[in-house]
Amino acid sequence: MLLQQSPSAVALIDVRVHQPPDLAKHLERLQAYAGRAAPGSLGHRQLDWLLVLQQGLGHTPYCLEVVREGKTRGLLGLAYVKSLLFGRFLVSLPYVNYGGVLADDDEAAGRLIERAVQLADELGVRFLELRQERAISHPALTTRANGKVHMRRPLPGSPEELWKQLDGKVRNQVRKGQKSGLTVTWGGVDLLSEFYAVFSHNMRDLGTPVYPRRLFRAVLEQFPGQAELCVVRTGGAAAAAALVLHGRGVTEVPSASSLRQYNKTCANMLMYWHLLERAVQRKQAVFDFGRSTPGSGTYGFKEQWGAAPSPAEWQYYMRRGTVTDMRPDNPRYQRLIRLWQRLPVWLTRLIGPAIVRGIP
């Protein structure tokens, strides 16, 4: 995100709102701007993710563009999330942990937020949510959530260097996985069924509605050559699986799961070693483990691999309710979570996607 002082000279500035099918003809130009405005970060993928979210979850995409003197000076990708169960939201961006404003200067950033707020009012959403790494000062953004952090690890130049940098306990667990008769396979859509079987089972165990299979297919199709699946098997059965996405110097893991019954085999540890090794082999500079709450179990898991916290600043324009209304740790959902954990997996796969698509 590039934020500088705006030019002193008054220039004609316009904010345009792009939606399908109009968005398609502007996509290449806007993607080129996003790549320049977010070098070395994940934010440049906003427009690709808008298409994934539209195809995989049925969200309505919006792309706000600031134009000054005939040139793009900023953009903001937004997904309109709506359901009868939870209401309506405007988010940048759901499912992934990033999004928010990309702008050349404060003036462009301010205009994007003003238009997003106006759009939130027009759509009657409960809130506008901007998932950013740096807070932007704006009077409409009255609420912040910064209790989580991005966990990221710099990568060395070779797998051998990576191995030497790992803690001895981590290496021992990886070795245990290597000696447990596990196999590791990389692929694409051909591995989707195994990936989804592990992922949906794990989501049921966590008490969380599962995303639809078509979301992951959309990711694989939208990012050819960048998105891939990793499956760890034992005795022919999938024990752990992950969706990996390689970008401009950054490899991220949007979704990963392992089955608890195979914990003793260290299948999850072996998988993460291969994920990191894969990123190094592709000459990536950073491995992004995703967000975690400091002090949590997932934070400790990522920290043992050498990941360190980076800021995660989520900002809100609130219209109704509070941010905590939609958080899974809200006490009102604890009974529902326990009930969900007792449902058969096949049933959660059937009804889960319709529920989770309405959760921002």
mmCIF file of N, CA, C and O in Angstrom, residues 78-168:
data_model
loop_
_atom_site.group_PDB
_atom_site.id
_atom_site.type_symbol
_atom_site.label_atom_id
_atom_site.label_comp_id
_atom_site.label_asym_id
_atom_site.label_seq_id
_atom_site.Cartn_x
_atom_site.Cartn_y
_atom_site.Cartn_z
ATOM 1 N N LEU A 78 -14.109 -5.148 -3.450
ATOM 2 C CA LEU A 78 -15.097 -5.415 -2.406
ATOM 3 C C LEU A 78 -16.016 -6.556 -2.826
ATOM 4 O O LEU A 78 -16.407 -6.644 -3.995
ATOM 5 N N ALA A 79 -16.352 -7.409 -1.878
ATOM 6 C CA ALA A 79 -17.307 -8.488 -2.121
ATOM 7 C C ALA A 79 -18.560 -8.228 -1.293
ATOM 8 O O ALA A 79 -18.479 -7.987 -0.080
ATOM 9 N N TYR A 80 -19.696 -8.268 -1.950
ATOM 10 C CA TYR A 80 -20.989 -8.086 -1.287
ATOM 11 C C TYR A 80 -21.486 -9.449 -0.845
ATOM 12 O O TYR A 80 -21.806 -10.314 -1.660
ATOM 13 N N VAL A 81 -21.511 -9.655 0.467
ATOM 14 C CA VAL A 81 -21.892 -10.932 1.075
ATOM 15 C C VAL A 81 -23.296 -10.783 1.649
ATOM 16 O O VAL A 81 -23.552 -9.858 2.439
ATOM 17 N N LYS A 82 -24.195 -11.686 1.293
ATOM 18 C CA LYS A 82 -25.555 -11.573 1.833
ATOM 19 C C LYS A 82 -26.148 -12.951 2.063
ATOM 20 O O LYS A 82 -25.893 -13.903 1.329
ATOM 21 N N SER A 83 -26.930 -13.051 3.133
ATOM 22 C CA SER A 83 -27.644 -14.292 3.432
ATOM 23 C C SER A 83 -28.840 -13.968 4.308
ATOM 24 O O SER A 83 -28.859 -12.957 5.030
ATOM 25 N N LEU A 84 -29.853 -14.833 4.254
ATOM 26 C CA LEU A 84 -31.035 -14.653 5.092
ATOM 27 C C LEU A 84 -30.697 -14.860 6.562
ATOM 28 O O LEU A 84 -31.313 -14.275 7.451
ATOM 29 N N LEU A 85 -29.685 -15.684 6.830
ATOM 30 C CA LEU A 85 -29.342 -16.048 8.195
ATOM 31 C C LEU A 85 -28.582 -14.948 8.928
ATOM 32 O O LEU A 85 -28.862 -14.633 10.087
ATOM 33 N N PHE A 86 -27.594 -14.331 8.242
ATOM 34 C CA PHE A 86 -26.708 -13.373 8.919
ATOM 35 C C PHE A 86 -26.880 -11.924 8.466
ATOM 36 O O PHE A 86 -26.423 -11.002 9.142
ATOM 37 N N GLY A 87 -27.470 -11.699 7.320
ATOM 38 C CA GLY A 87 -27.623 -10.338 6.836
ATOM 39 C C GLY A 87 -26.673 -10.037 5.693
ATOM 40 O O GLY A 87 -26.229 -10.938 4.976
ATOM 41 N N ARG A 88 -26.309 -8.756 5.557
ATOM 42 C CA ARG A 88 -25.491 -8.308 4.431
ATOM 43 C C ARG A 88 -24.222 -7.611 4.919
ATOM 44 O O ARG A 88 -24.252 -6.883 5.915
ATOM 45 N N PHE A 89 -23.148 -7.805 4.159
ATOM 46 C CA PHE A 89 -21.852 -7.235 4.514
ATOM 47 C C PHE A 89 -21.120 -6.830 3.234
ATOM 48 O O PHE A 89 -21.361 -7.393 2.164
ATOM 49 N N LEU A 90 -20.210 -5.893 3.375
ATOM 50 C CA LEU A 90 -19.338 -5.484 2.283
ATOM 51 C C LEU A 90 -17.913 -5.658 2.785
ATOM 52 O O LEU A 90 -17.517 -5.001 3.752
ATOM 53 N N VAL A 91 -17.167 -6.562 2.145
ATOM 54 C CA VAL A 91 -15.895 -6.990 2.715
ATOM 55 C C VAL A 91 -14.780 -6.963 1.675
ATOM 56 O O VAL A 91 -14.964 -7.368 0.527
ATOM 57 N N SER A 92 -13.605 -6.542 2.115
ATOM 58 C CA SER A 92 -12.400 -6.610 1.296
ATOM 59 C C SER A 92 -11.289 -7.293 2.096
ATOM 60 O O SER A 92 -10.594 -6.649 2.868
ATOM 61 N N LEU A 93 -11.197 -8.596 1.944
ATOM 62 C CA LEU A 93 -11.985 -9.545 1.185
ATOM 63 C C LEU A 93 -12.315 -10.753 2.078
ATOM 64 O O LEU A 93 -11.491 -11.119 2.927
ATOM 65 N N PRO A 94 -13.500 -11.378 1.873
ATOM 66 C CA PRO A 94 -13.821 -12.575 2.648
ATOM 67 C C PRO A 94 -12.967 -13.763 2.215
ATOM 68 O O PRO A 94 -12.369 -13.758 1.134
ATOM 69 N N TYR A 95 -12.920 -14.780 3.056
ATOM 70 C CA TYR A 95 -12.129 -16.006 2.910
ATOM 71 C C TYR A 95 -10.638 -15.737 3.092
ATOM 72 O O TYR A 95 -9.989 -16.318 3.943
ATOM 73 N N VAL A 96 -10.041 -14.837 2.294
ATOM 74 C CA VAL A 96 -8.624 -14.521 2.468
ATOM 75 C C VAL A 96 -8.464 -13.501 3.594
ATOM 76 O O VAL A 96 -9.419 -12.861 4.026
ATOM 77 N N ASN A 97 -7.221 -13.326 4.058
ATOM 78 C CA ASN A 97 -6.958 -12.463 5.219
ATOM 79 C C ASN A 97 -6.458 -11.081 4.843
ATOM 80 O O ASN A 97 -5.896 -10.381 5.683
ATOM 81 N N TYR A 98 -6.629 -10.688 3.596
ATOM 82 C CA TYR A 98 -6.106 -9.399 3.177
ATOM 83 C C TYR A 98 -7.036 -8.784 2.134
ATOM 84 O O TYR A 98 -7.944 -9.426 1.620
ATOM 85 N N GLY A 99 -6.770 -7.542 1.833
ATOM 86 C CA GLY A 99 -7.564 -6.767 0.890
ATOM 87 C C GLY A 99 -7.335 -5.299 1.210
ATOM 88 O O GLY A 99 -6.219 -4.878 1.487
ATOM 89 N N GLY A 100 -8.394 -4.516 1.208
ATOM 90 C CA GLY A 100 -8.275 -3.124 1.603
ATOM 91 C C GLY A 100 -7.829 -2.204 0.487
ATOM 92 O O GLY A 100 -7.784 -2.568 -0.689
ATOM 93 N N VAL A 101 -7.468 -1.005 0.888
ATOM 94 C CA VAL A 101 -7.178 0.083 -0.043
ATOM 95 C C VAL A 101 -5.780 -0.038 -0.623
ATOM 96 O O VAL A 101 -4.805 -0.243 0.089
ATOM 97 N N LEU A 102 -5.695 0.132 -1.946
ATOM 98 C CA LEU A 102 -4.426 0.324 -2.640
ATOM 99 C C LEU A 102 -4.496 1.716 -3.259
ATOM 100 O O LEU A 102 -5.404 1.992 -4.043
ATOM 101 N N ALA A 103 -3.572 2.597 -2.904
ATOM 102 C CA ALA A 103 -3.661 3.970 -3.388
ATOM 103 C C ALA A 103 -2.292 4.628 -3.477
ATOM 104 O O ALA A 103 -1.375 4.277 -2.734
ATOM 105 N N ASP A 104 -2.191 5.595 -4.392
ATOM 106 C CA ASP A 104 -0.939 6.335 -4.567
ATOM 107 C C ASP A 104 -0.708 7.347 -3.458
ATOM 108 O O ASP A 104 0.428 7.677 -3.152
ATOM 109 N N ASP A 105 -1.796 7.865 -2.887
ATOM 110 C CA ASP A 105 -1.663 8.930 -1.897
ATOM 111 C C ASP A 105 -2.898 8.989 -1.009
ATOM 112 O O ASP A 105 -3.872 8.258 -1.218
ATOM 113 N N ASP A 106 -2.856 9.854 -0.012
ATOM 114 C CA ASP A 106 -3.945 9.960 0.955
ATOM 115 C C ASP A 106 -5.248 10.428 0.327
ATOM 116 O O ASP A 106 -6.332 10.009 0.739
ATOM 117 N N GLU A 107 -5.150 11.312 -0.650
ATOM 118 C CA GLU A 107 -6.356 11.806 -1.304
ATOM 119 C C GLU A 107 -7.099 10.663 -1.997
ATOM 120 O O GLU A 107 -8.315 10.504 -1.829
ATOM 121 N N ALA A 108 -6.369 9.844 -2.749
ATOM 122 C CA ALA A 108 -6.994 8.720 -3.442
ATOM 123 C C ALA A 108 -7.559 7.720 -2.445
ATOM 124 O O ALA A 108 -8.663 7.192 -2.633
ATOM 125 N N ALA A 109 -6.821 7.445 -1.377
ATOM 126 C CA ALA A 109 -7.301 6.516 -0.352
ATOM 127 C C ALA A 109 -8.595 7.024 0.275
ATOM 128 O O ALA A 109 -9.549 6.260 0.478
ATOM 129 N N GLY A 110 -8.635 8.312 0.583
ATOM 130 C CA GLY A 110 -9.824 8.898 1.183
ATOM 131 C C GLY A 110 -11.038 8.805 0.280
ATOM 132 O O GLY A 110 -12.155 8.510 0.738
ATOM 133 N N ARG A 111 -10.823 9.039 -1.006
ATOM 134 C CA ARG A 111 -11.942 8.968 -1.947
ATOM 135 C C ARG A 111 -12.474 7.539 -2.085
ATOM 136 O O ARG A 111 -13.673 7.311 -2.225
ATOM 137 N N LEU A 112 -11.576 6.564 -2.045
ATOM 138 C CA LEU A 112 -12.006 5.160 -2.107
ATOM 139 C C LEU A 112 -12.863 4.797 -0.896
ATOM 140 O O LEU A 112 -13.906 4.143 -1.021
ATOM 141 N N ILE A 113 -12.421 5.217 0.278
ATOM 142 C CA ILE A 113 -13.174 4.898 1.494
ATOM 143 C C ILE A 113 -14.527 5.590 1.480
ATOM 144 O O ILE A 113 -15.553 4.992 1.840
ATOM 145 N N GLU A 114 -14.551 6.847 1.057
ATOM 146 C CA GLU A 114 -15.825 7.577 0.994
ATOM 147 C C GLU A 114 -16.823 6.868 0.073
ATOM 148 O O GLU A 114 -18.006 6.737 0.395
ATOM 149 N N ARG A 115 -16.321 6.410 -1.082
ATOM 150 C CA ARG A 115 -17.225 5.722 -2.021
ATOM 151 C C ARG A 115 -17.650 4.360 -1.472
ATOM 152 O O ARG A 115 -18.793 3.925 -1.670
ATOM 153 N N ALA A 116 -16.741 3.662 -0.776
ATOM 154 C CA ALA A 116 -17.085 2.375 -0.174
ATOM 155 C C ALA A 116 -18.150 2.552 0.903
ATOM 156 O O ALA A 116 -19.077 1.741 1.026
ATOM 157 N N VAL A 117 -18.027 3.597 1.697
ATOM 158 C CA VAL A 117 -19.020 3.901 2.729
ATOM 159 C C VAL A 117 -20.375 4.195 2.081
ATOM 160 O O VAL A 117 -21.425 3.714 2.543
ATOM 161 N N GLN A 118 -20.360 4.974 1.009
ATOM 162 C CA GLN A 118 -21.593 5.280 0.290
ATOM 163 C C GLN A 118 -22.232 4.007 -0.253
ATOM 164 O O GLN A 118 -23.449 3.812 -0.156
ATOM 165 N N LEU A 119 -21.392 3.105 -0.798
ATOM 166 C CA LEU A 119 -21.899 1.847 -1.328
ATOM 167 C C LEU A 119 -22.479 0.979 -0.214
ATOM 168 O O LEU A 119 -23.511 0.324 -0.391
ATOM 169 N N ALA A 120 -21.826 0.993 0.939
ATOM 170 C CA ALA A 120 -22.336 0.239 2.092
ATOM 171 C C ALA A 120 -23.722 0.731 2.487
ATOM 172 O O ALA A 120 -24.616 -0.065 2.819
ATOM 173 N N ASP A 121 -23.915 2.054 2.445
ATOM 174 C CA ASP A 121 -25.236 2.626 2.754
ATOM 175 C C ASP A 121 -26.259 2.222 1.698
ATOM 176 O O ASP A 121 -27.406 1.887 2.017
ATOM 177 N N GLU A 122 -25.847 2.275 0.434
ATOM 178 C CA GLU A 122 -26.763 1.931 -0.660
ATOM 179 C C GLU A 122 -27.223 0.480 -0.575
ATOM 180 O O GLU A 122 -28.383 0.170 -0.849
ATOM 181 N N LEU A 123 -26.311 -0.408 -0.184
ATOM 182 C CA LEU A 123 -26.623 -1.836 -0.112
ATOM 183 C C LEU A 123 -27.259 -2.231 1.217
ATOM 184 O O LEU A 123 -27.736 -3.350 1.369
ATOM 185 N N GLY A 124 -27.255 -1.319 2.180
ATOM 186 C CA GLY A 124 -27.875 -1.592 3.475
ATOM 187 C C GLY A 124 -27.180 -2.677 4.275
ATOM 188 O O GLY A 124 -27.835 -3.465 4.963
ATOM 189 N N VAL A 125 -25.838 -2.714 4.214
ATOM 190 C CA VAL A 125 -25.098 -3.763 4.909
ATOM 191 C C VAL A 125 -24.987 -3.464 6.399
ATOM 192 O O VAL A 125 -25.203 -2.333 6.845
ATOM 193 N N ARG A 126 -24.630 -4.500 7.170
ATOM 194 C CA ARG A 126 -24.410 -4.310 8.606
ATOM 195 C C ARG A 126 -23.106 -3.560 8.847
ATOM 196 O O ARG A 126 -23.034 -2.706 9.724
ATOM 197 N N PHE A 127 -22.081 -3.916 8.064
ATOM 198 C CA PHE A 127 -20.832 -3.160 8.172
ATOM 199 C C PHE A 127 -19.983 -3.326 6.923
ATOM 200 O O PHE A 127 -20.166 -4.255 6.136
ATOM 201 N N LEU A 128 -19.080 -2.381 6.761
ATOM 202 C CA LEU A 128 -18.027 -2.431 5.753
ATOM 203 C C LEU A 128 -16.756 -2.850 6.467
ATOM 204 O O LEU A 128 -16.385 -2.256 7.481
ATOM 205 N N GLU A 129 -16.079 -3.878 5.950
ATOM 206 C CA GLU A 129 -14.870 -4.402 6.587
ATOM 207 C C GLU A 129 -13.706 -4.337 5.605
ATOM 208 O O GLU A 129 -13.790 -4.874 4.495
ATOM 209 N N LEU A 130 -12.618 -3.685 6.026
ATOM 210 C CA LEU A 130 -11.411 -3.581 5.215
ATOM 211 C C LEU A 130 -10.289 -4.338 5.906
ATOM 212 O O LEU A 130 -9.848 -3.953 6.994
ATOM 213 N N ARG A 131 -9.828 -5.409 5.278
ATOM 214 C CA ARG A 131 -8.777 -6.250 5.866
ATOM 215 C C ARG A 131 -7.413 -5.759 5.372
ATOM 216 O O ARG A 131 -6.972 -6.124 4.285
ATOM 217 N N GLN A 132 -6.766 -4.962 6.191
ATOM 218 C CA GLN A 132 -5.540 -4.297 5.785
ATOM 219 C C GLN A 132 -4.377 -4.667 6.707
ATOM 220 O O GLN A 132 -4.563 -5.297 7.743
ATOM 221 N N GLU A 133 -3.195 -4.264 6.297
ATOM 222 C CA GLU A 133 -2.016 -4.479 7.127
ATOM 223 C C GLU A 133 -1.577 -3.188 7.791
ATOM 224 O O GLU A 133 -0.701 -3.200 8.655
ATOM 225 N N ARG A 134 -2.190 -2.104 7.401
ATOM 226 C CA ARG A 134 -1.863 -0.807 7.958
ATOM 227 C C ARG A 134 -3.135 0.014 8.066
ATOM 228 O O ARG A 134 -3.895 0.123 7.099
ATOM 229 N N ALA A 135 -3.375 0.570 9.237
ATOM 230 C CA ALA A 135 -4.596 1.346 9.454
ATOM 231 C C ALA A 135 -4.557 2.645 8.665
ATOM 232 O O ALA A 135 -3.506 3.270 8.511
ATOM 233 N N ILE A 136 -5.713 3.036 8.157
ATOM 234 C CA ILE A 136 -5.864 4.303 7.434
ATOM 235 C C ILE A 136 -6.768 5.204 8.257
ATOM 236 O O ILE A 136 -7.827 4.785 8.721
ATOM 237 N N SER A 137 -6.358 6.423 8.437
ATOM 238 C CA SER A 137 -7.154 7.370 9.209
ATOM 239 C C SER A 137 -8.302 7.910 8.362
ATOM 240 O O SER A 137 -8.076 8.517 7.310
ATOM 241 N N HIS A 138 -9.528 7.648 8.834
ATOM 242 C CA HIS A 138 -10.713 8.168 8.153
ATOM 243 C C HIS A 138 -11.841 8.209 9.177
ATOM 244 O O HIS A 138 -12.053 7.233 9.914
ATOM 245 N N PRO A 139 -12.603 9.307 9.231
ATOM 246 C CA PRO A 139 -13.639 9.443 10.268
ATOM 247 C C PRO A 139 -14.727 8.384 10.208
ATOM 248 O O PRO A 139 -15.363 8.097 11.233
ATOM 249 N N ALA A 140 -14.955 7.772 9.052
ATOM 250 C CA ALA A 140 -16.005 6.756 8.944
ATOM 251 C C ALA A 140 -15.561 5.410 9.515
ATOM 252 O O ALA A 140 -16.397 4.590 9.902
ATOM 253 N N LEU A 141 -14.254 5.183 9.569
ATOM 254 C CA LEU A 141 -13.728 3.906 10.055
ATOM 255 C C LEU A 141 -13.527 4.003 11.556
ATOM 256 O O LEU A 141 -12.424 4.239 12.049
ATOM 257 N N THR A 142 -14.592 3.780 12.282
ATOM 258 C CA THR A 142 -14.590 4.040 13.731
ATOM 259 C C THR A 142 -14.199 2.826 14.570
ATOM 260 O O THR A 142 -13.979 2.950 15.773
ATOM 261 N N THR A 143 -14.134 1.654 13.957
ATOM 262 C CA THR A 143 -13.855 0.432 14.713
ATOM 263 C C THR A 143 -12.669 -0.291 14.098
ATOM 264 O O THR A 143 -12.526 -0.339 12.871
ATOM 265 N N ARG A 144 -11.823 -0.834 14.956
ATOM 266 C CA ARG A 144 -10.662 -1.600 14.500
ATOM 267 C C ARG A 144 -10.620 -2.944 15.215
ATOM 268 O O ARG A 144 -11.010 -3.061 16.375
ATOM 269 N N ALA A 145 -10.112 -3.940 14.514
ATOM 270 C CA ALA A 145 -9.864 -5.250 15.115
ATOM 271 C C ALA A 145 -8.424 -5.628 14.780
ATOM 272 O O ALA A 145 -8.106 -5.888 13.622
ATOM 273 N N ASN A 146 -7.569 -5.600 15.782
ATOM 274 C CA ASN A 146 -6.162 -5.901 15.533
ATOM 275 C C ASN A 146 -5.634 -6.934 16.530
ATOM 276 O O ASN A 146 -4.467 -6.910 16.908
ATOM 277 N N GLY A 147 -6.517 -7.852 16.933
ATOM 278 C CA GLY A 147 -6.115 -8.883 17.887
ATOM 279 C C GLY A 147 -5.400 -10.060 17.255
ATOM 280 O O GLY A 147 -4.883 -10.925 17.957
ATOM 281 N N LYS A 148 -5.378 -10.100 15.930
ATOM 282 C CA LYS A 148 -4.673 -11.165 15.227
ATOM 283 C C LYS A 148 -3.506 -10.573 14.436
ATOM 284 O O LYS A 148 -3.459 -9.361 14.180
ATOM 285 N N VAL A 149 -2.591 -11.451 14.038
ATOM 286 C CA VAL A 149 -1.430 -11.027 13.264
ATOM 287 C C VAL A 149 -1.219 -12.004 12.114
ATOM 288 O O VAL A 149 -1.653 -13.155 12.166
ATOM 289 N N HIS A 150 -0.556 -11.526 11.066
ATOM 290 C CA HIS A 150 -0.111 -12.407 9.991
ATOM 291 C C HIS A 150 1.176 -13.089 10.452
ATOM 292 O O HIS A 150 2.064 -12.440 10.998
ATOM 293 N N MET A 151 1.273 -14.380 10.244
ATOM 294 C CA MET A 151 2.485 -15.118 10.607
ATOM 295 C C MET A 151 3.264 -15.446 9.330
ATOM 296 O O MET A 151 2.801 -16.213 8.480
ATOM 297 N N ARG A 152 4.442 -14.846 9.205
ATOM 298 C CA ARG A 152 5.231 -14.979 7.982
ATOM 299 C C ARG A 152 6.679 -15.342 8.297
ATOM 300 O O ARG A 152 7.223 -14.898 9.299
ATOM 301 N N ARG A 153 7.250 -16.112 7.382
ATOM 302 C CA ARG A 153 8.621 -16.565 7.574
ATOM 303 C C ARG A 153 9.451 -16.248 6.341
ATOM 304 O O ARG A 153 9.096 -16.643 5.229
ATOM 305 N N PRO A 154 10.591 -15.565 6.505
ATOM 306 C CA PRO A 154 11.492 -15.365 5.366
ATOM 307 C C PRO A 154 12.123 -16.693 4.972
ATOM 308 O O PRO A 154 12.397 -17.536 5.825
ATOM 309 N N LEU A 155 12.335 -16.873 3.689
ATOM 310 C CA LEU A 155 12.853 -18.142 3.188
ATOM 311 C C LEU A 155 14.296 -18.002 2.706
ATOM 312 O O LEU A 155 14.653 -17.002 2.076
ATOM 313 N N PRO A 156 15.112 -19.018 2.980
ATOM 314 C CA PRO A 156 16.494 -19.008 2.499
ATOM 315 C C PRO A 156 16.561 -19.426 1.030
ATOM 316 O O PRO A 156 15.531 -19.652 0.381
ATOM 317 N N GLY A 157 17.768 -19.582 0.523
ATOM 318 C CA GLY A 157 17.937 -19.880 -0.888
ATOM 319 C C GLY A 157 17.868 -21.334 -1.268
ATOM 320 O O GLY A 157 17.775 -21.669 -2.454
ATOM 321 N N SER A 158 17.903 -22.240 -0.288
ATOM 322 C CA SER A 158 17.886 -23.667 -0.614
ATOM 323 C C SER A 158 17.194 -24.457 0.481
ATOM 324 O O SER A 158 17.142 -24.033 1.640
ATOM 325 N N PRO A 159 16.638 -25.643 0.140
ATOM 326 C CA PRO A 159 16.031 -26.505 1.160
ATOM 327 C C PRO A 159 17.021 -26.909 2.248
ATOM 328 O O PRO A 159 16.639 -27.078 3.411
ATOM 329 N N GLU A 160 18.279 -27.067 1.882
ATOM 330 C CA GLU A 160 19.304 -27.444 2.852
ATOM 331 C C GLU A 160 19.463 -26.362 3.915
ATOM 332 O O GLU A 160 19.570 -26.659 5.120
ATOM 333 N N GLU A 161 19.480 -25.108 3.480
ATOM 334 C CA GLU A 161 19.568 -23.993 4.437
ATOM 335 C C GLU A 161 18.327 -23.939 5.319
ATOM 336 O O GLU A 161 18.417 -23.685 6.520
ATOM 337 N N LEU A 162 17.178 -24.168 4.707
ATOM 338 C CA LEU A 162 15.912 -24.158 5.455
ATOM 339 C C LEU A 162 15.948 -25.219 6.552
ATOM 340 O O LEU A 162 15.576 -24.955 7.697
ATOM 341 N N TRP A 163 16.399 -26.417 6.209
ATOM 342 C CA TRP A 163 16.457 -27.515 7.172
ATOM 343 C C TRP A 163 17.357 -27.165 8.352
ATOM 344 O O TRP A 163 17.016 -27.417 9.514
ATOM 345 N N LYS A 164 18.489 -26.566 8.067
ATOM 346 C CA LYS A 164 19.427 -26.200 9.124
ATOM 347 C C LYS A 164 18.858 -25.134 10.055
ATOM 348 O O LYS A 164 19.209 -25.072 11.231
ATOM 349 N N GLN A 165 17.981 -24.291 9.536
ATOM 350 C CA GLN A 165 17.407 -23.203 10.326
ATOM 351 C C GLN A 165 16.295 -23.670 11.262
ATOM 352 O O GLN A 165 15.925 -22.950 12.191
ATOM 353 N N LEU A 166 15.756 -24.866 11.021
ATOM 354 C CA LEU A 166 14.644 -25.341 11.840
ATOM 355 C C LEU A 166 15.124 -25.825 13.201
ATOM 356 O O LEU A 166 16.234 -26.341 13.354
ATOM 357 N N ASP A 167 14.239 -25.668 14.181
ATOM 358 C CA ASP A 167 14.529 -26.156 15.523
ATOM 359 C C ASP A 167 14.662 -27.683 15.510
ATOM 360 O O ASP A 167 14.008 -28.371 14.715
ATOM 361 N N GLY A 168 15.490 -28.208 16.401
ATOM 362 C CA GLY A 168 15.722 -29.645 16.453
ATOM 363 C C GLY A 168 14.462 -30.448 16.683
ATOM 364 O O GLY A 168 14.297 -31.546 16.126
#
